[in-house]
Coordinates of C-alpha atoms (C1' of nucleotides) in Angstrom, one line a residue:
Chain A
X1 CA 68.8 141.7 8.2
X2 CA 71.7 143.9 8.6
X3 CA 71.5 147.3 9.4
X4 CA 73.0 150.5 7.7
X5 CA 77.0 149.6 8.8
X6 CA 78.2 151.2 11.4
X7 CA 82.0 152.4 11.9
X8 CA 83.6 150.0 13.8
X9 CA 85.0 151.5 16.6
X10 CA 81.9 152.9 17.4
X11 CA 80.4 149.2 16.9
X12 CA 83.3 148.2 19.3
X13 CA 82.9 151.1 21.8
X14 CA 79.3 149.8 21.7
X15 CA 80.0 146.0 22.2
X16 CA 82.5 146.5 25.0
X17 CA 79.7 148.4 26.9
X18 CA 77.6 145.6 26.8
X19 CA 80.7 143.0 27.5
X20 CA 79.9 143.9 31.5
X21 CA 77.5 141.2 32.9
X22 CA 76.2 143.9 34.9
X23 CA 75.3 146.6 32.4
X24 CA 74.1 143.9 30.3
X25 CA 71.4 142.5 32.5
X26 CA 70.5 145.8 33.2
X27 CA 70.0 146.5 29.5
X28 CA 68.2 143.0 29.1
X29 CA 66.0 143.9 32.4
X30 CA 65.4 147.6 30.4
X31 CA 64.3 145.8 27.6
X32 CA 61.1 144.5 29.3
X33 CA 60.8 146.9 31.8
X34 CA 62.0 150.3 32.5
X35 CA 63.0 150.6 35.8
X36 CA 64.4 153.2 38.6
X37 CA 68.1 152.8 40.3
X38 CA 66.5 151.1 43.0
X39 CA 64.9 148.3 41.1
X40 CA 67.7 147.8 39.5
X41 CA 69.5 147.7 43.3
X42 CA 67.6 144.3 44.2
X43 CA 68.8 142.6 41.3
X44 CA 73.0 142.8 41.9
X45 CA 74.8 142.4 44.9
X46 CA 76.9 145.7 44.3
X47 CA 76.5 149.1 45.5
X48 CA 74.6 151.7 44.5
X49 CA 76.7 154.1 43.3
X50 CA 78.0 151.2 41.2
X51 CA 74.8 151.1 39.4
X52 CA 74.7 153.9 38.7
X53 CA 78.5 154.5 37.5
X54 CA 76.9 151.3 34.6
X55 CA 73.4 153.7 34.2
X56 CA 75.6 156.4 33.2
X57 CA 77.9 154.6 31.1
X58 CA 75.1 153.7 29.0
X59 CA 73.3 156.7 28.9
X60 CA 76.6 158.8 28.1
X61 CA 76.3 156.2 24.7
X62 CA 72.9 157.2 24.1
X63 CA 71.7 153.8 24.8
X64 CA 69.1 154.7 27.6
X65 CA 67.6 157.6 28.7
X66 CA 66.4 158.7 32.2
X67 CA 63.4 160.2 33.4
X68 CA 62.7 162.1 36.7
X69 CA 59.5 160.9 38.4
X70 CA 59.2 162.4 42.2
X71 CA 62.2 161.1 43.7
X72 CA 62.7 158.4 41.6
X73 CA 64.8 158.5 38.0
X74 CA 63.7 156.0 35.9
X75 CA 65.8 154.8 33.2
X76 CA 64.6 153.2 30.2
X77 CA 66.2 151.4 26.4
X78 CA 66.0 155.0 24.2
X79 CA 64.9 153.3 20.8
X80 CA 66.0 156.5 18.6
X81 CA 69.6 155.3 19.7
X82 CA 71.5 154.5 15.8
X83 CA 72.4 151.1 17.4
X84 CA 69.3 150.4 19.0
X85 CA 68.5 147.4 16.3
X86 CA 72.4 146.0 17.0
X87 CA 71.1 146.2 21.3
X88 CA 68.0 144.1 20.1
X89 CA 69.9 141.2 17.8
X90 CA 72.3 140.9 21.1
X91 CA 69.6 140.7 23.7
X92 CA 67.6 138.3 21.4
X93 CA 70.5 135.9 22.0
X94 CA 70.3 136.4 26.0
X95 CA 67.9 135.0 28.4
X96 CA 64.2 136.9 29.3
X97 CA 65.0 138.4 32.7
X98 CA 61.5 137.6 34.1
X99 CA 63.3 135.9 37.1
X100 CA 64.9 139.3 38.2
X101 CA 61.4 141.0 37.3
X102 CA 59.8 139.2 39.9
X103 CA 62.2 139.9 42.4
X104 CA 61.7 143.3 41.4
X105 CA 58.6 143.1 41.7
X106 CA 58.4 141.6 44.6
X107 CA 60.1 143.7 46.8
X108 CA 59.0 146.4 45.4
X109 CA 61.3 149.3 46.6
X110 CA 59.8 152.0 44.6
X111 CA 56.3 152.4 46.8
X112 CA 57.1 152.7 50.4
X113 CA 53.6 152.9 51.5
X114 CA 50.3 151.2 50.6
X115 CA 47.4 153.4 52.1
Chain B
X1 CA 65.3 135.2 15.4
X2 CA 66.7 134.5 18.7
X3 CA 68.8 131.3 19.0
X4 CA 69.1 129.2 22.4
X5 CA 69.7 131.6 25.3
X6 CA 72.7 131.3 26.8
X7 CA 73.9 132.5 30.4
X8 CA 74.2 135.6 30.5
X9 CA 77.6 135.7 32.3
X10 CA 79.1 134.0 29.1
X11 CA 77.3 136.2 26.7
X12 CA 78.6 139.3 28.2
X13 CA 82.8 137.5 28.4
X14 CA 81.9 137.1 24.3
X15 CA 81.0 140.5 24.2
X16 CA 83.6 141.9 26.1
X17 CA 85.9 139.9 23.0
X18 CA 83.7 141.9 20.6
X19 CA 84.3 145.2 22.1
X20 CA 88.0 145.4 21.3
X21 CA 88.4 147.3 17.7
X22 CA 91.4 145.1 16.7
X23 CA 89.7 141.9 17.1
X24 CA 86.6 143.2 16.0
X25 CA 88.2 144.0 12.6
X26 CA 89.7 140.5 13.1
X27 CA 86.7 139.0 13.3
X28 CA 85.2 141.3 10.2
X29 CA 87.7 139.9 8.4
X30 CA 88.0 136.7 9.4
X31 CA 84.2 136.4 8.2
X32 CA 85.1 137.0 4.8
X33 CA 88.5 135.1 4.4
X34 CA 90.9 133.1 6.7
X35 CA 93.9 135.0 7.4
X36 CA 97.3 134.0 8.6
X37 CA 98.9 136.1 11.3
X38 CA 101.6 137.9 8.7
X39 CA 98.4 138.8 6.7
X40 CA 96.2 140.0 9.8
X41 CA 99.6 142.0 10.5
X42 CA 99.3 144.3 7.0
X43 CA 96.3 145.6 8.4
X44 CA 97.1 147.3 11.4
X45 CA 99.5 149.4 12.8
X46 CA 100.7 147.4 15.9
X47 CA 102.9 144.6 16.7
X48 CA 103.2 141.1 15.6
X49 CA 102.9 139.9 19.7
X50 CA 99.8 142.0 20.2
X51 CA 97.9 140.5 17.3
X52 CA 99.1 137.0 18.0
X53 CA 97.8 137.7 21.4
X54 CA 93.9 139.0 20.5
X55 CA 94.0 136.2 17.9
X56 CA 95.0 133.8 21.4
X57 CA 92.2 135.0 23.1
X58 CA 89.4 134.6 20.5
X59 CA 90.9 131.1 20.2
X60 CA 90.6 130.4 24.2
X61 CA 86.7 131.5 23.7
X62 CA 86.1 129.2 20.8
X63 CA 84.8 131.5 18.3
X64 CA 88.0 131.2 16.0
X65 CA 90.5 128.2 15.0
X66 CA 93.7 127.9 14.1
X67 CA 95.3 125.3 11.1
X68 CA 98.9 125.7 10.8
X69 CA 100.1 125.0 6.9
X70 CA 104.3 125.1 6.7
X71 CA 105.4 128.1 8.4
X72 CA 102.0 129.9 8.2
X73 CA 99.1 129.5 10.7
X74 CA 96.0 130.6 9.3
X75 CA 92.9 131.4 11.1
X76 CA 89.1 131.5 10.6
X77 CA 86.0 131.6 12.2
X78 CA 84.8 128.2 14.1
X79 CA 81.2 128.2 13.4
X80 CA 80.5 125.3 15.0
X81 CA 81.1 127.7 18.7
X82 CA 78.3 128.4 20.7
X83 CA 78.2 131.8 19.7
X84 CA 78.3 131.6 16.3
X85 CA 75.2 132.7 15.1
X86 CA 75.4 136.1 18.2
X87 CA 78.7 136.6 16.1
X88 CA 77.0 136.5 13.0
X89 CA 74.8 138.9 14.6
X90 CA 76.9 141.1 15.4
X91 CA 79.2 141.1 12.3
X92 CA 76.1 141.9 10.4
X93 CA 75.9 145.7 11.4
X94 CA 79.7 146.1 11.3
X95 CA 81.3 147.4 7.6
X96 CA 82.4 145.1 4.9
X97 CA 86.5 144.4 5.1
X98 CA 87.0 144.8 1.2
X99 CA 89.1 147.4 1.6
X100 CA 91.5 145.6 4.4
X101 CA 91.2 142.5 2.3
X102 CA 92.4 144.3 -0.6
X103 CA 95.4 145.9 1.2
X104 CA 96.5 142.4 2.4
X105 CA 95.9 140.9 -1.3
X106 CA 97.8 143.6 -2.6
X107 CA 101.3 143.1 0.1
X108 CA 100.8 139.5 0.0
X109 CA 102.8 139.1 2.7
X110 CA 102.1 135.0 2.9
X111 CA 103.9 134.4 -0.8
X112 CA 107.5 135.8 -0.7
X113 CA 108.7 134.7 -4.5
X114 CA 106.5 134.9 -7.5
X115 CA 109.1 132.9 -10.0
Chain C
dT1 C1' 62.9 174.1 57.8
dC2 C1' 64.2 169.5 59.1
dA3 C1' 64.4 164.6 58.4
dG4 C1' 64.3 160.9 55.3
dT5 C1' 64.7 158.7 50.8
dA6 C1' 66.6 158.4 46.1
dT7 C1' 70.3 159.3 43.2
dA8 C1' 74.7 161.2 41.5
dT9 C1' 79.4 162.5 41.9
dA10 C1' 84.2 162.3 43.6
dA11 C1' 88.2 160.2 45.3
dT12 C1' 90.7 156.1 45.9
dT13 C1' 92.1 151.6 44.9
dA14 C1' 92.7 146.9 43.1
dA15 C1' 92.4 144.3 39.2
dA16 C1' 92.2 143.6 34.3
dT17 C1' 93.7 145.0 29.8
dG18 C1' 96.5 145.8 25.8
dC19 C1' 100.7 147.2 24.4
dT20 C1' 105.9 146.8 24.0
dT21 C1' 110.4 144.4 24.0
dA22 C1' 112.8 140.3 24.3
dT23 C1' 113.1 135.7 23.6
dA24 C1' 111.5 131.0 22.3
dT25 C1' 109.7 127.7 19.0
dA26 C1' 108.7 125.8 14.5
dA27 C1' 109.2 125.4 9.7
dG28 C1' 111.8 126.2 5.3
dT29 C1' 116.1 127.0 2.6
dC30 C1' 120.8 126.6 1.6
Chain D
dG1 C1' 123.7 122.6 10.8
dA2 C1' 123.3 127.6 10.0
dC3 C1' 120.2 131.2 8.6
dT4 C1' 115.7 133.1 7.7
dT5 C1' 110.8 133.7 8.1
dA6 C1' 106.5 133.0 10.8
dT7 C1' 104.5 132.7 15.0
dA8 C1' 104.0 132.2 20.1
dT9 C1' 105.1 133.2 24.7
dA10 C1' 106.9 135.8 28.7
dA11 C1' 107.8 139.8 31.3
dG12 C1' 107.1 144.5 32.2
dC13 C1' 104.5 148.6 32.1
dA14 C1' 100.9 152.2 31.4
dT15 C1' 96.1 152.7 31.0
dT16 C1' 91.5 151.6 31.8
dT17 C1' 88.0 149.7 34.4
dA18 C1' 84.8 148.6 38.0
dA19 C1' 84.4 148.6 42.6
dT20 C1' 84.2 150.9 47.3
dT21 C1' 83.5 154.7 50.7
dA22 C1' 82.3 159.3 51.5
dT23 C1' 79.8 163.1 50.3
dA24 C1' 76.7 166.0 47.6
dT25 C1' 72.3 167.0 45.4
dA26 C1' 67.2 166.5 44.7
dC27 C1' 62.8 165.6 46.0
dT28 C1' 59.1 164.5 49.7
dG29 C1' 56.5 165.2 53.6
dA30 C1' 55.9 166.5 58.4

DNA sequence: TCAGTATATAATTAAATGCTTATATAAGTC
DNA sequence: GACTTATATAAGCATTTAATTATATACTGA
């Protein structure tokens, strides 16, 4: 069902922020998950200053919001964003990021120590 | 509801189409009524080339087609692209083109004599 | 307070993008 | 065939973008 409409630069400002492959994995990985910038570091093969260049990118559009934790920021989908629902009808067409959850997971960079 | 997944890769090159306001509009348009170029051209305030060269690109990705009819190539949506149904998506939460269709109704740039 | 880890910012650069102007192609009219 | 209109293509250019490297900041724990 449609949404109230938009303007449509801002629905274009919107869509080319999401027309990265990067930034939108990372909103599609966010979308299960929230996660901190070095999660999100075993998933690319980039930099991390690159990651977070993307992080800020979308949080500068009020599509995610970050949250201090210790050391760690963890960013997360902000749902009070006005094009939250438009972010949800595009990652319903893109695949489940489970694979890159695992690998998260499974190297698990945000716990250094297990005692 | 979510349609096949595609690869993520190619959702995000869509996208990246998407997030350009001109062919955005295009697209907003083109969802209501096929257009030739001259009409497309009443709507915005740039050149002939640079329209001819979105409408180019969104051809090259499949989501538009092309018919020419004498001297005038119109243009609509393809909806039998693979991304149809994300375009549809998207065009849902982007304003109604009334008011650009009416501008081009009322130049009617594709008729030049009335007798 | 020092060392280590996590993250952000700044500066630089290479590549991509979108526009403009100029020109080519195609069709229609006389 | 010459002229006009519609559209596409090519070349050049300014801007934007996304990356990299280097550095700064923030927090943690010894």
């Amino acid at each position: 069902m449609p949404q109230l409409a938009m303007e449509i630069g801002a629905a274009a400002r919107v869509l080319k922020l999401l027309g990265d492959p990067t930034r939108l994995t990372i909103l599609a990985i966010l979308n299960q998950r929230e996660c901190c910038v070095c999660e999100l570091l075993e998933v690319f093969s980039t930099s991390q200053p690159a990651i977070s260049q993307h992080l800020r990118k979308l949080k500068d559009a009020g599509l995610i919001q970050e949250e201090r934790r210790g050391q760690w920021v963890y960013y997360s989908l902000r749902p009070q964003s006005e094009y939250y629902s438009l972010l949800q009808a595009v990652l319903s067409y893109v695949p489940d990021q489970d694979e890159n959850i695992r690998k998260i997971e499974k190297a698990n960079p945000a716990v250094r120590c297990g005692c």
